[in-house]
């Protein structure tokens, strides 16, 4: 379609401010942005819609317009809602770069223009997109008529023969038409998408898993009414959804790509609706957290918990048990993991608390949960750099006399939590981010909540002392030697391990004697000669020779408990 056709459509409320000679330019898509540099999301031929949030001073207009012109966009449409009239400096910049400029009346939503453009440029698929929009409008009305993102995915399958799934950053399936993706596949796709997003590559991203090719589309709401555009991808990369389509979009015509971009916009509205629904739960968690941290009386905290319980666990007859989970996301610079709660890049500062809050709300959802969204059971607040989750557990879940006690609802475990999210989130954290998590034991009263919070915070600090992009620790580790090891000073750690293990490493390097693996196996077998020899596939006499060599090189006696303990700790700290 041509720009001229948009100007002639009264319902769009466009007013031409410059570029009359360029109205025969073709429009192949539409993009809404308030980024100061949206170049990585532009491929040419787009009508760019902007609310002007990027403009701080008159000097900002020239570089913004120069970027658009260099990317070959068809035209720029600026909304009047933010500043009233379109600034003269923007009009002049567009004139210099021969970029057609339109003013969008504040009564017209960007979504209206987006729907119109995508519908027109889709050609033979116009009827398909109209059906998508119609079903989406039904979804947004009150009542159960819409059914969520599934209706959009059903249409992609029935009308375009495309299998598609909406996935979270951890690979959890949020919506899908037909058979669900295997957990391994969805986690891999999420990781591929996060890694590509961190490099700044423009979507859709292509990924192949087990010989099947998928195209991954980011899901973001760039329309009017959406949250302000992030100036740093790290602010949203760990919380944005993605659309995985079983097809290679690299071979698609522009019309089909534009249609899928329109679909992601519709799904983004549903995501924002779910995000808004978390407000009540967040407020409840914030109120409880503030009472706990302020040292309020247990009776006052208990009263707030009684309010929270029916919201988080509707229909529950008795007060639940509670667990506390603490999370922190740290960003560094120049490839080094961060230690500060906010990191600045130029004028941009990333606030760690809100990022960790959104991420923790996703992490705590059971990937295998069926039926209603189990995120409804999770209340997450943030304070400073931390996100703190108040996780309710029905009292019966911890009662050893009930069948549920052995189920997955019998309390959250740090190792299981880590296993489910580590791989995809590590890709999103890339070389400059870290996620650390701490999980408390379950408590059954307001009196125990303060201790649970401190327990979770301490467990998170234990996790932070470990290597890796994503680390978690649970309350059970606070009664183990592993609590002490991370806090041994580095110089003491190096001296201790070098004194015990360096002679063995040197000997192994010269003689390929495998003394270190032998020592590890011997300690792991509790000093049992027979079990250790069997594990190492050695004759007992060969094992005795190796242990004797270890004792000779180190001057220690592996029959003594003290020396066994020293070797055990040295291996753990090395």
Coordinates of C-alpha atoms in Angstrom, one line a residue:
X1 CA 0.0 0.0 0.0
X2 CA 1.0 3.6 -0.4
X3 CA 1.4 6.4 2.2
X4 CA -1.2 8.4 0.2
X5 CA -3.8 5.7 1.0
X6 CA -3.2 6.1 4.7
X7 CA -3.7 9.9 4.5
X8 CA -6.9 9.4 2.7
X9 CA -8.3 7.1 5.4
X10 CA -10.2 9.4 7.7
X11 CA -10.5 6.8 10.5
X12 CA -6.8 6.9 11.0
X13 CA -6.7 10.6 11.9
X14 CA -3.4 11.3 10.1
X15 CA -2.5 14.9 9.2
X16 CA 0.4 15.5 6.8
X17 CA 3.2 17.8 8.2
X18 CA 5.8 17.4 5.5
X19 CA 6.8 15.2 2.6
X20 CA 4.0 15.6 0.1
X21 CA 6.2 14.7 -2.8
X22 CA 7.0 11.3 -1.1
X23 CA 3.4 10.0 -0.6
X24 CA 3.8 7.3 -3.3
X25 CA 6.2 5.4 -1.1
X26 CA 5.2 1.8 -0.5
X27 CA 4.5 0.7 3.1
X28 CA 5.4 -2.9 3.9
X29 CA 4.8 -2.9 7.7
X30 CA 4.4 -0.8 10.8
X31 CA 6.5 -0.4 13.9
X32 CA 5.8 1.4 17.2
X33 CA 8.8 2.7 19.1
X34 CA 10.0 5.3 21.6
X35 CA 13.6 4.1 21.4
X36 CA 16.2 6.7 20.7
X37 CA 17.8 4.3 18.3
X38 CA 15.4 1.7 16.9
X39 CA 17.6 0.8 13.9
X40 CA 18.1 -2.9 14.9
X41 CA 14.3 -3.4 14.7
X42 CA 14.0 -1.8 11.2
X43 CA 14.3 -3.5 7.8
X44 CA 13.0 -0.8 5.5
X45 CA 9.5 0.2 4.3
X46 CA 7.9 0.6 7.7
X47 CA 5.6 3.3 8.8
X48 CA 7.1 4.2 12.2
X49 CA 4.7 5.3 15.0
X50 CA 6.1 7.2 18.0
X51 CA 4.8 8.8 21.1
X52 CA 7.9 11.1 21.2
X53 CA 9.0 9.8 24.6
X54 CA 12.5 9.6 23.2
X55 CA 12.7 13.4 22.7
X56 CA 14.1 15.3 25.6
X57 CA 15.5 18.3 23.8
X58 CA 15.3 19.8 20.4
X59 CA 18.7 18.3 19.6
X60 CA 17.3 14.8 19.8
X61 CA 15.2 15.1 16.6
X62 CA 18.0 15.2 14.1
X63 CA 19.8 11.9 15.1
X64 CA 16.4 10.1 15.4
X65 CA 15.2 11.1 12.0
X66 CA 18.7 10.4 10.4
X67 CA 18.5 6.8 11.8
X68 CA 15.0 6.3 10.3
X69 CA 16.0 7.7 6.9
X70 CA 19.1 5.6 6.9
X71 CA 17.0 2.4 7.6
X72 CA 14.8 3.3 4.6
X73 CA 11.5 3.6 6.5
X74 CA 8.5 4.8 4.5
X75 CA 7.3 7.5 6.9
X76 CA 7.0 8.7 10.4
X77 CA 3.8 9.3 12.3
X78 CA 4.1 11.1 15.7
X79 CA 1.3 11.1 18.3
X80 CA 0.1 14.4 19.7
X81 CA -0.9 13.0 23.1
X82 CA 2.5 13.5 24.7
X83 CA 3.5 17.1 23.7
X84 CA 0.3 18.4 22.1
X85 CA 1.7 19.9 18.9
X86 CA 4.5 18.2 17.0
X87 CA 7.7 20.1 17.7
X88 CA 9.2 22.3 14.9
X89 CA 12.6 20.7 15.2
X90 CA 11.2 17.3 14.3
X91 CA 9.3 18.8 11.3
X92 CA 12.6 20.5 10.1
X93 CA 14.6 17.3 10.5
X94 CA 12.1 15.3 8.5
X95 CA 12.1 17.9 5.8
X96 CA 16.0 17.8 5.6
X97 CA 15.9 14.0 5.2
X98 CA 12.9 13.9 2.9
X99 CA 11.0 11.7 5.3
X100 CA 7.2 12.1 5.2
X101 CA 5.9 13.2 8.6
X102 CA 2.3 12.7 9.9
X103 CA 0.6 13.9 13.1
X104 CA -1.6 11.4 14.8
X105 CA -4.6 12.8 16.6
X106 CA -4.6 12.0 20.3
X107 CA -8.1 10.4 19.9
X108 CA -6.6 7.7 17.6
X109 CA -4.9 4.7 19.2
X110 CA -1.7 3.4 17.6
X111 CA -3.2 0.0 17.6
X112 CA -5.9 1.2 15.2
X113 CA -3.2 2.3 12.7
X114 CA -1.2 -0.9 13.2
X115 CA -4.2 -3.1 12.6
X116 CA -5.1 -1.1 9.4
X117 CA -1.6 -1.2 7.9
X118 CA -1.0 -4.9 8.7
X119 CA -4.4 -5.8 7.3
X120 CA -3.7 -3.9 4.1
X121 CA -0.2 -5.1 3.4
X122 CA -1.1 -8.7 4.1
X123 CA -2.9 -8.9 0.7
X124 CA -4.5 -12.3 0.4
X125 CA -4.2 -12.8 4.1
X126 CA -6.3 -9.8 5.0
X127 CA -9.3 -11.9 5.9
X128 CA -7.1 -14.0 8.2
X129 CA -5.8 -11.0 10.1
X130 CA -9.3 -9.6 10.4
X131 CA -10.4 -12.8 12.0
X132 CA -7.4 -12.5 14.4
X133 CA -8.3 -9.0 15.4
X134 CA -12.0 -9.9 15.8
X135 CA -11.2 -12.8 18.1
X136 CA -8.7 -10.7 20.0
X137 CA -11.4 -8.1 20.6
X138 CA -13.6 -10.8 22.0
X139 CA -10.7 -12.0 24.2
X140 CA -10.4 -8.5 25.7
X141 CA -14.1 -8.2 26.5
X142 CA -15.5 -9.4 29.8
X143 CA -16.6 -13.0 30.1
X144 CA -15.1 -16.3 28.9
X145 CA -15.7 -15.7 25.2
X146 CA -12.1 -15.0 24.2
X147 CA -10.1 -17.8 25.7
X148 CA -6.7 -16.2 25.8
X149 CA -3.8 -16.4 23.3
X150 CA -4.9 -19.9 22.3
X151 CA -7.6 -18.5 20.0
X152 CA -4.9 -16.6 18.0
X153 CA -2.7 -19.7 17.8
X154 CA -5.7 -21.9 16.8
X155 CA -6.3 -19.5 13.9
X156 CA -2.6 -19.7 12.8
X157 CA -3.0 -23.5 12.7
X158 CA -6.3 -23.7 10.9
X159 CA -5.9 -20.8 8.4
X160 CA -2.1 -20.7 7.9
X161 CA -1.1 -24.3 8.7
X162 CA 1.4 -23.0 11.3
X163 CA 2.0 -24.7 14.6
X164 CA 2.9 -22.1 17.3
X165 CA 3.5 -21.8 21.0
X166 CA 3.9 -18.9 23.4
X167 CA 6.8 -19.5 25.8
X168 CA 8.2 -17.7 28.8
X169 CA 11.9 -16.9 29.2
X170 CA 12.4 -20.1 31.1
X171 CA 10.7 -22.2 28.4
X172 CA 7.4 -22.7 30.2
X173 CA 4.6 -23.1 27.7
X174 CA 2.0 -20.3 28.3
X175 CA -0.2 -21.1 25.3
X176 CA -0.2 -23.5 22.4
X177 CA -2.4 -25.0 19.8
X178 CA -2.3 -28.8 19.6
X179 CA 0.4 -30.9 21.3
X180 CA 2.7 -29.2 23.7
X181 CA 6.4 -28.9 23.1
X182 CA 8.6 -31.3 25.0
X183 CA 10.2 -29.5 28.0
X184 CA 13.7 -30.0 26.6
X185 CA 12.7 -28.4 23.3
X186 CA 10.9 -25.4 24.8
X187 CA 13.8 -24.7 27.2
X188 CA 16.3 -24.8 24.3
X189 CA 14.2 -22.5 22.2
X190 CA 13.9 -20.0 25.1
X191 CA 17.7 -20.1 25.6
X192 CA 18.3 -19.5 21.9
X193 CA 15.9 -16.6 21.9
X194 CA 17.5 -15.0 24.9
X195 CA 21.0 -15.4 23.5
X196 CA 20.0 -13.8 20.2
X197 CA 18.2 -11.0 21.9
X198 CA 21.2 -10.2 24.1
X199 CA 23.4 -9.9 20.9
X200 CA 21.0 -7.3 19.5
X201 CA 19.9 -9.4 16.5
X202 CA 16.6 -8.4 15.1
X203 CA 13.8 -11.1 15.3
X204 CA 12.6 -13.5 14.2
X205 CA 15.4 -15.7 15.3
X206 CA 16.0 -19.1 13.7
X207 CA 16.7 -22.2 15.8
X208 CA 16.9 -25.9 15.0
X209 CA 16.2 -28.5 17.6
X210 CA 16.3 -32.3 16.8
X211 CA 16.2 -31.5 13.1
X212 CA 13.1 -29.3 13.4
X213 CA 13.4 -25.6 12.4
X214 CA 11.6 -22.9 14.5
X215 CA 11.3 -19.2 14.1
X216 CA 11.2 -17.2 17.3
X217 CA 9.4 -13.9 17.5
X218 CA 9.7 -11.5 20.4
X219 CA 6.4 -10.5 22.1
X220 CA 6.3 -6.9 23.1
X221 CA 3.5 -4.4 23.3
X222 CA 4.8 -1.3 21.5
X223 CA 1.4 0.3 21.1
X224 CA -0.2 3.3 22.8
X225 CA -0.9 2.4 26.4
X226 CA 2.1 0.1 26.7
X227 CA 4.8 0.6 29.2
X228 CA 7.6 3.0 28.1
X229 CA 10.1 1.4 25.8
X230 CA 13.2 0.1 27.6
X231 CA 16.5 1.8 26.7
X232 CA 18.5 -1.3 27.7
X233 CA 17.5 -4.8 26.6
X234 CA 18.6 -6.2 30.0
X235 CA 15.6 -4.5 31.6
X236 CA 13.1 -6.8 29.8
X237 CA 15.1 -9.7 28.3
X238 CA 14.4 -11.9 31.3
X239 CA 10.6 -11.3 31.4
X240 CA 9.5 -11.0 27.8
X241 CA 7.5 -13.8 26.2
X242 CA 8.3 -15.3 22.8
X243 CA 6.3 -16.8 20.0
X244 CA 7.8 -20.1 18.6
X245 CA 6.6 -21.0 15.2
X246 CA 7.5 -24.4 13.6
X247 CA 8.7 -23.0 10.3
X248 CA 11.6 -21.2 8.7
X249 CA 10.5 -17.6 8.5
X250 CA 13.6 -16.8 6.4
X251 CA 11.7 -17.9 3.3
X252 CA 8.5 -16.0 4.0
X253 CA 7.2 -13.1 2.0
X254 CA 7.0 -9.7 3.7
X255 CA 3.2 -10.0 4.0
X256 CA 3.4 -13.1 6.1
X257 CA 6.1 -11.7 8.3
X258 CA 4.0 -8.6 8.9
X259 CA 1.0 -10.8 9.8
X260 CA 3.0 -12.6 12.4
X261 CA 4.3 -9.4 13.8
X262 CA 0.7 -8.3 14.2
X263 CA -0.1 -11.5 16.0
X264 CA 2.7 -10.9 18.5
X265 CA 1.2 -7.5 19.2
X266 CA -2.2 -9.1 20.0
X267 CA -0.6 -11.6 22.3
X268 CA 1.4 -8.8 24.0
X269 CA -1.8 -7.2 25.1
X270 CA -2.8 -10.4 26.9
X271 CA 0.6 -10.5 28.5
X272 CA 0.1 -7.0 29.8
X273 CA -3.3 -7.9 31.1
X274 CA -1.8 -10.8 33.1
X275 CA 0.9 -8.4 34.4
X276 CA -1.7 -6.0 35.6
X277 CA -3.5 -8.8 37.4
X278 CA -0.4 -9.3 39.6
X279 CA -0.8 -5.9 41.2
X280 CA -2.9 -7.1 44.1
X281 CA -0.6 -10.0 44.9
X282 CA 2.4 -7.7 44.7
X283 CA 0.8 -5.2 47.0
X284 CA 0.0 -7.9 49.6
X285 CA 3.5 -9.2 49.5
X286 CA 4.9 -5.6 49.9
X287 CA 2.7 -5.0 52.9
X288 CA 3.7 -8.2 54.6
X289 CA 7.4 -7.6 53.9
X290 CA 7.3 -4.1 55.2
X291 CA 5.7 -5.3 58.5
X292 CA 8.2 -8.1 58.9
X293 CA 11.2 -5.8 58.2
X294 CA 9.8 -3.1 60.5
X295 CA 9.6 -5.5 63.4
X296 CA 5.8 -5.4 63.6
X297 CA 4.0 -7.5 66.2
X298 CA 3.3 -11.0 65.1
X299 CA -0.5 -10.4 65.5
X300 CA -0.3 -7.6 63.0
X301 CA 1.6 -9.7 60.5
X302 CA -0.8 -12.6 61.0
X303 CA -3.7 -10.4 60.2
X304 CA -2.1 -9.4 56.9
X305 CA -1.4 -13.1 56.2
X306 CA -5.0 -13.9 56.7
X307 CA -5.9 -11.4 54.1
X308 CA -3.3 -12.8 51.7
X309 CA -4.3 -16.5 52.1
X310 CA -7.7 -16.4 50.4
X311 CA -6.3 -14.3 47.5
X312 CA -3.4 -16.7 46.8
X313 CA -5.2 -19.9 47.7
X314 CA -8.9 -19.4 47.0
X315 CA -11.2 -21.8 49.0
X316 CA -8.5 -22.7 51.5
X317 CA -10.2 -23.5 54.8
X318 CA -7.1 -23.1 57.1
X319 CA -4.1 -20.8 57.1
X320 CA -1.3 -22.2 54.9
X321 CA 2.3 -22.6 55.6
X322 CA 4.6 -20.1 53.9
X323 CA 8.0 -20.3 52.3
X324 CA 10.2 -17.3 51.4
X325 CA 12.3 -17.1 48.3
X326 CA 14.8 -14.3 47.7
X327 CA 16.3 -13.5 44.3
X328 CA 18.8 -11.0 43.0
X329 CA 19.9 -10.2 39.5
X330 CA 23.3 -8.5 39.2
X331 CA 24.6 -6.9 36.0
X332 CA 28.3 -6.1 35.4
X333 CA 30.2 -4.3 32.7
X334 CA 32.8 -5.5 30.2
X335 CA 31.8 -9.1 30.7
X336 CA 32.3 -9.2 34.5
X337 CA 29.4 -10.3 36.7
X338 CA 27.9 -7.4 38.6
X339 CA 27.9 -6.8 42.3
X340 CA 25.8 -3.7 42.3
X341 CA 22.0 -3.5 42.3
X342 CA 21.9 -1.0 39.4
X343 CA 24.4 -0.7 36.6
X344 CA 24.8 2.3 34.4
X345 CA 25.4 2.4 30.7
X346 CA 25.8 6.0 29.7
X347 CA 22.6 7.6 31.1
X348 CA 20.8 4.3 31.5
X349 CA 20.5 2.7 34.9
X350 CA 19.1 -0.8 35.4
X351 CA 17.1 -1.2 38.6
X352 CA 17.8 -4.7 39.9
X353 CA 14.7 -5.0 42.1
X354 CA 11.9 -4.8 39.4
X355 CA 13.9 -7.0 37.1
X356 CA 14.3 -9.7 39.7
X357 CA 10.6 -9.3 40.7
X358 CA 9.3 -10.1 37.2
X359 CA 11.8 -12.9 36.8
X360 CA 11.0 -14.5 40.2
X361 CA 7.3 -14.4 39.4
X362 CA 8.0 -16.5 36.3
X363 CA 10.6 -18.8 37.9
X364 CA 8.2 -19.9 40.7
X365 CA 5.5 -21.1 38.3
X366 CA 5.5 -24.9 38.0
X367 CA 6.4 -25.6 34.4
X368 CA 4.1 -28.7 34.5
X369 CA 1.2 -26.9 36.1
X370 CA -2.2 -27.5 34.4
X371 CA -5.4 -25.6 34.7
X372 CA -5.5 -22.1 36.1
X373 CA -2.3 -20.1 36.0
X374 CA -0.3 -21.3 39.1
X375 CA 1.3 -17.8 39.2
X376 CA -1.9 -16.8 41.1
X377 CA -0.4 -18.5 44.1
X378 CA 2.7 -16.3 44.1
X379 CA 3.1 -12.9 45.7
X380 CA 6.4 -11.1 45.0
X381 CA 7.6 -7.8 46.4
X382 CA 10.9 -6.1 45.9
X383 CA 13.0 -4.0 48.2
X384 CA 16.3 -2.4 47.1
X385 CA 18.1 -4.9 44.9
X386 CA 16.2 -8.0 46.0
X387 CA 12.9 -9.6 45.0
X388 CA 11.2 -11.5 47.8
X389 CA 8.5 -14.0 47.2
X390 CA 5.8 -15.1 49.7
X391 CA 4.9 -18.6 48.6
X392 CA 1.9 -20.2 50.3
X393 CA 1.7 -24.0 50.9
X394 CA -1.5 -25.7 52.1
X395 CA -1.0 -27.0 55.6
X396 CA -1.8 -30.5 54.5
X397 CA 1.1 -30.4 52.0
X398 CA 3.6 -30.6 54.9
X399 CA 1.6 -33.1 57.1
X400 CA 3.4 -36.5 56.9
X401 CA 0.1 -38.2 57.4
X402 CA -1.5 -36.9 54.2
X403 CA -1.0 -38.3 50.7
X404 CA 0.1 -34.8 49.4
X405 CA 3.1 -34.7 51.7
X406 CA 5.3 -36.5 49.1
X407 CA 4.0 -34.5 46.2
X408 CA 5.7 -31.6 44.4
X409 CA 3.5 -29.2 46.5
X410 CA 5.3 -30.3 49.7
X411 CA 7.6 -27.4 49.6
X412 CA 9.9 -25.7 47.1
X413 CA 13.5 -27.1 46.8
X414 CA 16.4 -25.0 45.6
X415 CA 18.0 -27.8 43.5
X416 CA 14.7 -28.4 41.6
X417 CA 14.2 -24.7 41.1
X418 CA 17.7 -24.4 39.7
X419 CA 17.4 -27.4 37.4
X420 CA 14.3 -26.0 35.7
X421 CA 15.6 -22.6 34.8
X422 CA 19.4 -22.6 34.7
X423 CA 20.1 -23.3 31.1
X424 CA 17.7 -20.8 29.3
X425 CA 18.3 -18.0 31.8
X426 CA 22.1 -18.4 31.6
X427 CA 21.7 -17.5 27.9
X428 CA 19.8 -14.4 28.8
X429 CA 22.3 -13.4 31.4
X430 CA 25.1 -13.8 28.9
X431 CA 28.6 -12.6 30.0
X432 CA 27.5 -9.8 32.3
X433 CA 24.7 -11.0 34.5
X434 CA 24.1 -13.3 37.5
X435 CA 20.9 -14.7 39.1
X436 CA 21.2 -15.9 42.7
X437 CA 18.3 -17.5 44.7
X438 CA 17.8 -18.5 48.3
X439 CA 14.9 -20.7 49.6
X440 CA 13.7 -20.9 53.2
X441 CA 12.2 -23.7 55.1
X442 CA 8.4 -23.6 55.4
X443 CA 6.9 -21.8 58.4
X444 CA 3.4 -22.0 59.8
X445 CA 3.0 -18.8 61.7
X446 CA 3.7 -15.1 61.6
X447 CA 6.4 -15.5 64.3
X448 CA 8.4 -17.6 61.9
X449 CA 8.2 -15.3 58.9
X450 CA 11.1 -13.1 60.0
X451 CA 13.4 -16.0 60.5
X452 CA 12.3 -17.4 57.1
X453 CA 13.2 -14.2 55.4
X454 CA 16.7 -14.1 57.0
X455 CA 17.1 -17.8 56.2
X456 CA 16.3 -17.2 52.5
X457 CA 18.6 -14.2 52.4
X458 CA 21.4 -16.1 53.9
X459 CA 20.9 -19.0 51.5
X460 CA 21.1 -16.5 48.6
X461 CA 24.4 -15.2 49.9
X462 CA 25.7 -18.8 50.0
X463 CA 24.5 -19.2 46.4
X464 CA 26.2 -15.9 45.4
X465 CA 29.5 -17.2 46.6
X466 CA 29.4 -20.1 44.1
X467 CA 30.5 -19.9 40.5
X468 CA 28.0 -19.9 37.7
X469 CA 25.5 -17.6 36.0
X470 CA 22.5 -19.0 37.9
X471 CA 22.9 -20.3 41.4
X472 CA 20.5 -21.4 44.2
X473 CA 20.8 -22.6 47.7
X474 CA 18.3 -23.9 50.2
X475 CA 17.7 -23.8 53.9
X476 CA 19.1 -27.4 54.4
X477 CA 22.5 -26.2 53.3
X478 CA 22.7 -23.8 56.2
X479 CA 23.4 -26.7 58.5
X480 CA 26.2 -28.1 56.5
X481 CA 29.9 -27.5 55.9
X482 CA 28.9 -25.9 52.5
X483 CA 27.7 -22.9 54.5
X484 CA 31.3 -22.3 55.7
X485 CA 33.3 -22.9 52.5
X486 CA 32.1 -19.9 50.4
X487 CA 33.2 -17.5 53.1
X488 CA 36.7 -18.7 53.6
X489 CA 39.0 -15.9 52.4
X490 CA 40.5 -16.5 49.0
X491 CA 44.1 -16.3 50.2
X492 CA 43.4 -18.9 52.9
X493 CA 41.6 -21.1 50.5
X494 CA 44.5 -21.1 48.0
X495 CA 47.1 -21.7 50.6
X496 CA 45.2 -24.6 52.2
X497 CA 44.4 -26.4 48.9
X498 CA 47.9 -25.8 47.5
X499 CA 49.6 -27.3 50.6
X500 CA 47.5 -30.5 50.4
X501 CA 46.8 -31.0 46.7
X502 CA 49.7 -29.4 44.7
X503 CA 52.1 -32.3 45.5
X504 CA 49.5 -34.7 44.1
X505 CA 48.7 -32.6 41.1
X506 CA 52.4 -32.3 40.2
X507 CA 52.9 -36.1 40.6
X508 CA 49.9 -36.8 38.4
X509 CA 51.1 -34.5 35.7
X510 CA 54.5 -36.2 35.7
X511 CA 53.5 -39.8 36.0
X512 CA 49.8 -39.9 35.0
X513 CA 49.1 -41.6 38.3
X514 CA 45.6 -40.4 38.9
X515 CA 46.2 -39.8 42.6
X516 CA 43.6 -36.9 42.8
X517 CA 40.7 -39.0 41.3
X518 CA 41.8 -41.9 43.6
X519 CA 41.7 -39.6 46.6
X520 CA 38.2 -38.3 45.7
X521 CA 36.9 -41.9 45.2
X522 CA 38.4 -43.1 48.4
X523 CA 36.8 -40.3 50.5
X524 CA 33.5 -40.8 48.7
X525 CA 33.5 -44.5 49.6
X526 CA 34.1 -43.6 53.3
X527 CA 37.5 -45.2 53.2
X528 CA 36.2 -48.6 52.2
X529 CA 39.0 -50.4 50.3
X530 CA 36.7 -52.9 48.6
X531 CA 34.1 -50.4 47.4
X532 CA 36.7 -47.9 46.2
X533 CA 38.6 -50.5 44.3
X534 CA 35.4 -51.7 42.6
X535 CA 34.5 -48.2 41.6
X536 CA 37.9 -47.5 40.1
X537 CA 38.1 -51.0 38.6
X538 CA 41.4 -51.6 40.4
X539 CA 42.9 -54.4 42.4
X540 CA 42.9 -53.6 46.1
X541 CA 46.7 -53.9 46.2
X542 CA 46.9 -51.2 43.5
X543 CA 44.6 -49.0 45.4
X544 CA 46.7 -49.5 48.6
X545 CA 49.8 -48.5 46.6
X546 CA 48.2 -45.3 45.4
X547 CA 46.9 -44.3 48.8
X548 CA 50.3 -45.0 50.3
X549 CA 51.8 -42.7 47.6
X550 CA 49.3 -40.0 48.6
X551 CA 50.3 -40.3 52.2
X552 CA 54.0 -40.2 51.4
X553 CA 53.7 -37.1 49.2
X554 CA 51.6 -35.1 51.7
X555 CA 52.8 -36.4 55.0
X556 CA 49.2 -37.2 56.0
X557 CA 47.6 -40.5 57.3
X558 CA 44.3 -41.4 55.6
X559 CA 43.4 -43.7 58.4
X560 CA 43.0 -40.6 60.7
X561 CA 39.6 -38.7 60.7
X562 CA 41.3 -35.3 60.9
X563 CA 43.4 -35.9 57.8
X564 CA 40.4 -37.3 55.9
X565 CA 38.5 -34.2 56.8
X566 CA 41.3 -31.9 55.6
X567 CA 41.5 -33.6 52.2
X568 CA 37.7 -33.5 51.9
X569 CA 37.6 -29.8 52.5
X570 CA 40.6 -29.1 50.2
X571 CA 38.9 -30.9 47.4
X572 CA 35.7 -29.0 48.0
X573 CA 37.5 -25.6 48.0
X574 CA 39.7 -26.3 45.0

